Amino acid sequence: MTLQDTAPKAARDSGPPFLPLAFRLAASFGLAVLHLALPGEGPAPAAEGLYLALLGALFLESVWEAARSRTLGGAPFATPSPVWVRVNLILDLALVTLIIAFQGVDQERLATIYIFPVLASAFYLHLAEIVAVGLLSSVSHIACVLLFTSGTLPHFGHSGPLGVEPYQLAYILGFASLQIFGATLVVVVIRSHMEGLRTDLTRSEAVVDELSALYRRVFESMFSGLITADLQGRITSANPAAEKILHASLVPGSPIGPFGFGNLRDLGHQVKEQRFEISFQAADGGRRIVGGNLAPLLGGEGEPTGHLLVFQDLTDLKALEERTRISERMATVGELSSEMAHELRNPLASILGCVQLLKQGEQPRAMRDRVLTILLRESERVSSIVTDFLDFTRPRPVRIQPIGLDAVTDELKASWETDPRTAGLALEVEDPPGAAVLGDPAWAHQVFTNLLSNARKAVRGVPEPAIRVGFRLQGAFVEATVADNGCGMTEDRLRTIFMPFSSGFEEGTGLGMSLVFQFTQQMDWTIQVKSTPGAGTTVTLKIPLAPGTFSPVAKYQ
């Protein structure tokens, strides 16, 4: 199959000119004009007239064919049908033979002109036909030389019987044939290579078309919106999902800013991927929430050439999350209320029992004093539960300031020594470093107090109880530890230690460790709890140092 056979008609018409026709038209006209412009000694007038007549005939045929090509194909030198291609090549061979016959068959260099039809045939014929053109060219030249030198044909131009030796004649014919067949061989090799390249190109085009179709299907089938934009923030492409999500028509060349993505031009040549979430007013008047990723489009050498946005409509998901948060909040409120009622029920039952005893009339003084003591104790317990609950649910604003650790430890030791519940129980406190930390003074005292209270409860019943508070400088932080050798906690207990009303002790409100966690978070402290059942618990607080406070600071308030 030839290149000409497989090319569509429109492609042939708009391609390069048809070489055999263009060669014949230019050569016949040029030779005739040149011959007429250079008069002088030459052939007989009859032969000259025949020569010019034949050139004129070939020229007129070329003009007619060019006009016909323009009428049929819209271009004067459009590639014709395969039959006309062969006819044109035969006419070119006839023109070349005419030129050689008139200029002299003994001019072996003129045989080089036969190379042109052979070269032209490479663009339009099969390999076998190209060889046939070369063979026909050689036969035409040999026949022309032999017919004139033998006297079979009469004198024509500079050709006629030659008085040459046989070896000279063989040289003329052999040299000319060698030129023609050499050119034919080169053309065949080039054409074979061209066909191989064309086959590879066809396969590559098929692969590219398949990949392009796959890309288009993926691009149009994505449920996520996909937009590409140039470095100036102008849209270069957008898939249908993007238009559906944004409720707008995304025309290439329009700016992307009005759709809520901001000015991408401000990002410049940034090559880092970013996550974004935006809210915008849709065309239907509703608020939509869109979230996705913004990444750079990179060129062949890794340089940014634009932006790639992949996003989803998060409106329904955000609404579901909000409903879930409300449900979780309501469930938490219900759980806290249940735990609160459970914690209040016991002291209220004791108070109610005491009130009923007092309503029965006069009681012995010892009984009345005992009832009043119970009333006071349970009322204080109710008050403590309510106070801790309010602190947990509605904490006051944090007041961060430098705190002297020596003041904190002095206050802790004083509270420990005056608490009747710690009678006979020693507290070991290391000397703190001479530095100040950042925190809320009241909350810091509450954190350490609650931790020591839990340690006191944990060592109850231990033969040799030990509670220790230690400090250590660690870079820009102070690590404070509260350790005991008490009952310890299991892994399950550790996972719920900061949950409200999850205390493992009978004494207390069950909110102590919840308040510790909340206060440490508010003061930007970190807390870590390690415990082994039967071996004790160690709580580590990582407290930030106050900048430039390695000298004495204001006393703890």
XYZ file of C-alpha atoms in Angstrom:
557
model
C 0.000 0.000 0.000
C 1.414 3.414 -0.957
C 1.362 6.608 1.032
C -0.835 8.096 -1.649
C -3.337 5.234 -1.440
C -3.849 5.554 2.284
C -3.953 9.324 2.580
C -7.427 10.887 2.793
C -8.414 13.078 -0.155
C -8.510 16.250 1.926
C -5.031 15.531 3.213
C -3.728 14.919 -0.329
C -5.207 18.146 -1.572
C -3.686 20.215 1.206
C -0.288 18.476 1.122
C 2.806 19.162 -1.006
C 2.417 19.554 -4.789
C 2.250 16.517 -7.030
C 5.919 16.253 -8.100
C 5.679 14.542 -11.545
C 3.207 17.134 -12.855
C 5.102 20.060 -11.355
C 8.387 18.757 -12.830
C 6.888 18.258 -16.317
C 5.208 21.664 -16.380
C 8.316 23.544 -15.229
C 10.778 21.552 -17.358
C 8.808 21.733 -20.626
C 8.141 25.444 -20.271
C 11.671 26.289 -19.107
C 13.430 24.286 -21.829
C 11.251 25.779 -24.564
C 11.876 29.335 -23.371
C 15.592 28.690 -22.926
C 15.897 27.181 -26.402
C 14.134 30.139 -28.003
C 16.156 32.662 -25.992
C 19.536 31.245 -27.022
C 19.655 31.176 -30.856
C 22.785 30.023 -32.589
C 24.207 27.109 -34.474
C 22.187 24.134 -33.779
C 20.284 21.268 -35.260
C 18.294 21.340 -38.446
C 15.183 23.522 -38.342
C 12.908 20.531 -38.876
C 14.300 18.675 -35.854
C 14.248 21.841 -33.799
C 10.644 22.490 -34.704
C 9.670 18.937 -33.762
C 11.502 19.297 -30.459
C 9.714 22.547 -29.625
C 6.389 21.062 -30.744
C 6.789 18.077 -28.454
C 7.817 20.351 -25.535
C 4.777 22.517 -26.268
C 2.516 19.462 -26.315
C 3.828 18.272 -22.968
C 3.469 21.784 -21.549
C -0.117 22.111 -22.744
C -0.934 18.665 -21.338
C 0.521 19.748 -17.996
C -1.514 22.967 -18.030
C -4.669 21.027 -18.849
C -4.032 18.506 -16.066
C -3.297 21.292 -13.542
C -6.579 22.998 -14.462
C -8.405 19.688 -14.167
C -6.830 19.077 -10.742
C -7.894 22.518 -9.582
C -11.459 21.877 -10.715
C -11.703 18.447 -9.104
C -9.554 18.857 -6.012
C -9.355 22.598 -5.371
C -5.573 22.756 -5.968
C -3.634 22.793 -9.287
C -1.059 20.258 -8.132
C -3.165 17.938 -5.961
C -2.181 14.284 -5.945
C -4.439 12.470 -8.444
C -5.709 8.902 -8.452
C -3.211 6.002 -8.670
C -3.902 5.571 -12.423
C -3.073 9.191 -13.154
C 0.030 8.933 -10.978
C 1.339 6.181 -13.272
C 0.358 8.118 -16.390
C 2.249 11.176 -15.127
C 5.378 9.157 -14.392
C 5.294 7.680 -17.944
C 4.948 11.193 -19.393
C 7.939 12.318 -17.249
C 9.989 9.418 -18.640
C 8.963 10.474 -22.136
C 10.049 14.060 -21.419
C 13.436 12.921 -20.100
C 13.924 10.653 -23.143
C 13.031 13.571 -25.456
C 15.573 15.835 -23.751
C 18.355 13.220 -24.018
C 17.467 12.400 -27.636
C 17.626 16.066 -28.680
C 20.706 17.001 -26.648
C 22.682 13.915 -27.717
C 22.543 10.325 -26.590
C 26.328 10.303 -26.239
C 26.059 12.719 -23.301
C 26.128 10.111 -20.537
C 25.733 12.775 -17.848
C 22.222 13.533 -19.164
C 21.077 10.076 -18.021
C 21.140 11.494 -14.501
C 17.824 13.222 -15.291
C 16.124 9.781 -15.178
C 16.767 9.804 -11.445
C 13.992 12.378 -10.934
C 11.057 10.132 -12.011
C 12.564 7.352 -9.879
C 12.746 9.650 -6.851
C 9.238 10.969 -7.444
C 7.824 7.435 -7.655
C 8.931 6.762 -4.051
C 6.100 8.994 -2.769
C 3.306 7.362 -4.759
C 4.075 3.730 -5.752
C 4.778 0.350 -4.214
C 8.328 -0.916 -3.894
C 7.921 -3.226 -6.881
C 6.584 -0.384 -9.017
C 9.499 1.846 -7.983
C 11.873 -0.842 -9.259
C 9.789 -1.027 -12.447
C 10.171 2.734 -12.955
C 13.939 2.394 -12.552
C 14.024 -0.540 -14.970
C 11.845 1.305 -17.512
C 14.104 4.360 -17.241
C 17.180 2.251 -17.951
C 15.475 0.429 -20.858
C 14.313 3.760 -22.330
C 17.820 5.146 -22.241
C 19.420 1.994 -23.676
C 16.810 1.811 -26.470
C 17.254 5.492 -27.286
C 21.046 5.199 -27.498
C 21.014 1.987 -29.541
C 18.336 3.150 -31.966
C 20.161 6.386 -32.756
C 23.702 4.966 -32.854
C 22.616 2.108 -35.061
C 20.922 4.451 -37.526
C 17.477 2.925 -36.933
C 16.184 6.389 -36.019
C 17.056 9.386 -38.195
C 19.042 12.362 -36.995
C 17.237 14.322 -34.274
C 18.926 17.299 -32.698
C 22.391 16.287 -31.653
C 21.670 12.570 -31.864
C 22.517 10.343 -34.756
C 24.809 7.515 -35.814
C 27.949 7.601 -33.687
C 31.371 6.473 -34.688
C 32.235 4.985 -31.339
C 33.919 1.774 -30.395
C 31.805 -0.949 -28.804
C 33.568 -0.560 -25.481
C 32.752 3.197 -25.514
C 29.134 2.425 -26.199
C 29.131 -0.137 -23.400
C 30.642 2.459 -21.096
C 27.942 5.016 -21.954
C 25.136 2.518 -21.430
C 26.679 0.906 -18.333
C 27.448 4.186 -16.613
C 23.943 5.513 -17.244
C 22.305 2.267 -16.092
C 24.497 2.244 -12.991
C 23.325 5.739 -12.125
C 19.682 4.823 -12.620
C 19.807 1.526 -10.711
C 21.906 3.078 -7.931
C 19.304 5.788 -7.491
C 16.569 3.150 -7.598
C 18.277 1.142 -4.881
C 18.640 4.198 -2.644
C 15.009 5.130 -3.225
C 13.838 1.600 -2.402
C 15.843 1.578 0.845
C 14.542 5.003 1.806
C 10.991 3.996 0.938
C 11.272 0.786 2.984
C 12.516 2.819 5.913
C 9.687 5.310 5.407
C 7.125 2.519 5.439
C 8.635 1.170 8.664
C 8.493 4.616 10.199
C 4.926 5.019 8.965
C 3.944 1.700 10.551
C 5.518 2.737 13.848
C 3.864 6.129 13.598
C 0.490 4.516 12.940
C 0.893 2.299 15.970
C 2.016 5.222 18.093
C -0.938 7.275 16.907
C -3.264 4.409 17.790
C -1.762 4.188 21.292
C -1.975 7.960 21.711
C -5.575 7.950 20.503
C -6.410 5.135 22.914
C -4.745 6.929 25.832
C -6.429 10.176 24.845
C -9.807 8.447 24.734
C -9.117 6.809 28.102
C -8.093 10.159 29.594
C -11.246 11.774 28.198
C -13.447 8.998 29.614
C -11.780 9.261 33.030
C -11.927 13.058 32.894
C -15.637 13.087 32.112
C -16.587 10.141 34.371
C -15.023 11.459 37.596
C -17.451 12.263 40.388
C -14.905 14.721 41.793
C -14.540 18.122 40.181
C -11.307 18.672 38.242
C -10.116 22.055 37.010
C -6.809 23.018 35.459
C -5.690 26.648 35.374
C -2.636 28.522 34.160
C -0.270 30.468 36.389
C -2.446 33.575 35.983
C -5.476 31.774 37.429
C -7.344 31.372 34.115
C -9.273 28.143 33.528
C -7.778 25.868 30.865
C -10.097 22.867 31.308
C -12.871 21.622 33.585
C -14.791 18.342 33.710
C -18.596 18.080 33.888
C -18.489 17.205 37.597
C -16.756 20.533 38.356
C -19.535 22.486 36.630
C -22.168 20.430 38.452
C -20.553 20.976 41.868
C -20.015 24.703 41.353
C -23.399 25.188 39.629
C -21.696 27.281 36.943
C -20.379 27.085 33.409
C -16.568 26.948 33.461
C -15.413 28.514 30.206
C -11.706 28.106 29.304
C -9.937 31.429 29.626
C -12.210 32.793 32.358
C -10.716 33.592 35.800
C -11.212 31.020 38.530
C -11.327 33.552 41.385
C -15.089 34.304 41.222
C -15.822 30.652 42.027
C -14.352 31.014 45.507
C -10.871 29.665 44.863
C -9.193 33.039 45.346
C -6.480 34.421 43.159
C -4.274 31.533 42.073
C -1.827 34.030 40.625
C -0.865 34.922 44.208
C 0.527 31.393 44.614
C 3.170 32.145 41.960
C 5.480 29.177 41.338
C 4.653 27.372 44.586
C 5.052 23.622 44.094
C 3.651 22.343 47.375
C 0.300 20.570 47.416
C -2.340 22.252 49.585
C -5.619 21.174 51.103
C -8.451 23.701 50.919
C -12.058 24.063 52.018
C -14.227 26.952 50.859
C -17.818 28.097 51.167
C -19.549 30.041 48.408
C -22.957 31.255 47.290
C -24.304 29.012 44.524
C -26.365 30.267 41.600
C -29.510 28.820 43.217
C -28.932 31.020 46.281
C -27.827 28.244 48.640
C -24.512 28.003 50.444
C -22.240 25.241 49.237
C -19.092 23.860 50.874
C -16.320 22.512 48.634
C -13.106 20.819 49.754
C -10.185 19.287 47.912
C -6.548 19.604 46.957
C -4.655 22.228 45.012
C -1.472 20.971 43.331
C 0.916 22.424 40.750
C 0.949 21.292 37.134
C 4.577 20.626 36.217
C 6.192 20.875 32.806
C 8.628 18.466 31.210
C 11.549 19.833 33.236
C 9.629 19.993 36.528
C 8.830 23.701 36.328
C 5.312 24.890 37.317
C 3.100 25.556 34.322
C -0.277 25.874 36.020
C -2.516 24.607 38.804
C -4.606 21.438 39.260
C -7.680 21.480 41.504
C -9.482 18.289 42.517
C -12.442 18.842 44.816
C -15.712 17.398 46.101
C -19.012 18.840 47.287
C -18.883 18.580 51.086
C -22.201 20.309 51.772
C -24.157 17.154 52.624
C -21.182 15.637 54.462
C -20.767 18.767 56.592
C -24.474 18.764 57.375
C -24.212 15.111 58.424
C -21.163 15.901 60.568
C -23.025 18.727 62.256
C -25.990 16.460 62.995
C -23.563 13.838 64.308
C -21.882 16.407 66.550
C -25.243 17.490 67.921
C -26.195 13.865 68.542
C -22.872 13.177 70.246
C -23.235 16.333 72.306
C -26.727 15.316 73.383
C -25.494 11.807 74.204
C -22.637 13.294 76.264
C -25.041 15.587 78.082
C -27.284 12.619 78.813
C -24.354 10.535 80.052
C -23.058 13.347 82.265
C -26.532 13.972 83.605
C -26.904 10.291 84.414
C -23.519 10.176 86.148
C -24.271 13.424 87.953
C -27.588 12.045 89.224
C -25.841 8.867 90.346
C -23.165 10.830 92.248
C -25.742 13.087 93.883
C -28.123 10.309 94.829
C -26.019 8.880 97.662
C -25.353 12.156 99.539
C -28.953 13.272 98.963
C -30.215 9.974 100.383
C -28.080 10.548 103.496
C -29.354 14.132 103.805
C -32.957 12.975 103.381
C -32.496 10.313 106.069
C -31.026 12.856 108.487
C -33.893 15.287 107.859
C -36.435 12.533 108.547
C -34.671 11.728 111.851
C -34.771 15.383 112.900
C -38.487 15.587 112.055
C -39.248 12.791 114.520
C -38.862 15.203 117.446
C -36.374 15.489 120.240
C -33.348 13.233 119.830
C -30.533 12.557 122.245
C -27.784 15.133 121.978
C -25.275 12.556 120.757
C -27.680 11.434 118.048
C -28.434 15.038 117.014
C -24.739 15.904 116.833
C -24.061 12.850 114.697
C -26.967 13.699 112.367
C -25.751 17.290 111.991
C -22.234 16.044 111.245
C -23.603 13.769 108.521
C -25.699 16.631 107.113
C -22.647 18.921 106.965
C -20.437 16.270 105.401
C -22.954 15.250 102.733
C -23.870 18.871 101.974
C -20.188 19.640 101.456
C -19.938 16.605 99.218
C -22.904 17.814 97.134
C -21.350 21.270 96.966
C -18.010 19.782 95.893
C -19.670 17.707 93.163
C -21.595 20.703 91.824
C -18.505 22.953 91.977
C -16.317 20.434 90.152
C -19.041 19.845 87.597
C -19.347 23.571 86.904
C -15.575 23.885 86.630
C -15.552 21.031 84.154
C -18.464 22.198 81.999
C -17.905 25.972 82.199
C -14.272 26.680 83.058
C -13.322 30.289 83.602
C -10.923 31.919 81.097
C -7.338 30.835 81.585
C -4.849 33.389 82.961
C -1.363 32.385 81.840
C 1.546 33.970 83.730
C 4.970 32.989 85.102
C 4.693 30.762 88.176
C 7.488 30.048 90.627
C 7.762 26.302 91.215
C 9.107 26.847 94.734
C 5.901 28.681 95.660
C 3.826 25.842 94.189
C 5.687 23.192 96.174
C 5.495 25.239 99.399
C 1.725 25.517 99.026
C 1.405 21.784 98.287
C 3.382 20.796 101.363
C 1.339 23.161 103.544
C -1.959 21.771 102.264
C -0.719 18.206 102.724
C 0.391 18.773 106.301
C -2.898 20.412 107.349
C -5.172 17.832 105.722
C -6.420 15.346 108.341
C -6.761 12.683 105.642
C -2.991 12.612 105.159
C -2.135 12.187 108.827
C 0.810 9.806 109.181
C 1.416 9.696 105.433
C 4.719 11.196 104.292
C 5.070 13.281 101.106
C 8.506 13.501 99.482
C 8.960 16.673 97.413
C 12.170 17.388 95.498
C 13.509 20.919 95.386
C 12.307 22.398 92.091
C 14.766 24.038 89.647
C 15.290 27.756 90.008
C 13.081 28.597 87.066
C 9.562 29.764 86.386
C 6.960 28.030 84.280
C 3.951 29.285 82.357
C 0.494 28.467 83.630
C -2.595 29.582 85.506
C -1.659 29.725 89.218
C -5.028 28.475 90.544
C -5.310 25.740 87.953
C -1.709 24.625 88.515
C -2.425 24.231 92.241
C -5.627 22.309 91.447
C -3.782 19.946 89.046
C -1.124 18.993 91.607
C -3.727 18.786 94.420
C -5.932 16.389 92.428
C -2.955 14.224 91.472
C -1.785 14.019 95.094
C -5.355 13.228 96.207
C -5.472 10.268 93.811
C -2.026 9.133 95.003
C -3.219 9.283 98.627
C -6.231 7.100 97.775
C -4.088 4.663 95.761
C -1.638 3.895 98.618
C -4.379 3.194 101.150
C -3.750 -0.260 102.594
C -0.140 -0.442 101.278
C 2.264 -1.574 104.055
C 4.928 1.031 103.182
C 3.209 3.807 101.264
C 5.336 6.285 99.333
C 4.306 9.379 97.408
C 6.896 11.488 95.643
C 6.881 14.742 93.631
C 9.914 15.299 91.387
C 11.140 17.921 88.919
C 13.641 17.851 86.043
C 14.708 20.440 83.472
C 14.256 19.108 79.924
C 15.198 21.699 77.298
C 12.578 24.433 77.248
C 10.331 22.464 79.604
C 10.144 21.240 83.171
C 9.039 17.656 83.687
C 7.119 17.284 86.930
C 6.254 13.791 88.155
C 3.791 12.617 90.819
C 4.510 8.976 91.658
C 3.103 6.478 94.144
C 3.532 2.787 94.947
C -0.190 2.161 95.352
C -2.701 -0.162 93.734
C -2.010 0.943 90.134
C -4.407 0.673 87.215
C -5.222 -1.798 84.473
C -5.045 -0.945 80.748
C -8.846 -0.639 80.581
C -8.831 1.779 83.504
C -6.055 3.843 81.934
C -8.106 4.298 78.744
C -10.972 5.910 80.690
C -8.996 7.770 83.339
C -9.902 11.211 82.001
C -13.612 10.440 81.477
C -16.013 12.226 83.865
C -17.326 10.188 86.793
C -15.012 7.261 86.014
C -13.111 7.303 89.315
C -11.918 3.973 90.604
C -12.135 5.181 94.234
C -15.186 5.347 96.488
C -14.077 8.733 97.818
C -14.322 11.822 95.613
C -16.543 13.236 92.887
C -15.152 11.330 89.900
C -14.250 14.586 88.144
C -10.721 15.076 89.487
C -8.762 13.621 86.564
C -11.207 15.138 84.046
C -10.421 18.565 85.501
C -6.680 17.770 85.470
C -6.827 16.945 81.754
C -8.916 20.007 80.909
C -6.690 22.373 82.899
C -3.461 20.983 81.398
C -4.869 21.364 77.880
C -5.936 24.949 78.550
C -2.476 25.831 79.953
C -0.696 24.130 77.013
C 0.804 21.468 79.297
C 1.031 17.812 78.331
C 0.201 14.913 80.622
C 1.204 11.249 80.473
C 0.096 8.477 82.829
C 1.914 5.165 83.323
C 0.629 2.561 85.733
C 1.137 -1.080 86.656
C -1.447 -2.957 88.716
C -0.063 -3.578 92.220
C 3.116 -1.523 91.563
C 1.912 2.061 91.433
C 1.291 4.983 89.085
C 3.476 7.777 87.697
C 1.966 10.920 86.211
C 4.338 13.119 84.164
C 3.556 16.756 83.392
C 5.523 18.581 80.689
C 5.361 22.278 81.616
C 6.765 25.051 79.356
C 9.350 27.377 80.890
C 8.615 31.078 81.054
C 11.018 32.947 78.693
C 13.882 34.645 80.568
C 12.653 33.567 84.009
C 15.655 31.655 85.348
C 15.826 34.221 88.130
C 13.393 34.621 91.060
C 9.882 35.582 89.999
C 6.727 36.770 91.626
C 5.431 34.524 94.385
C 2.684 32.093 93.626
C -0.725 33.659 94.081
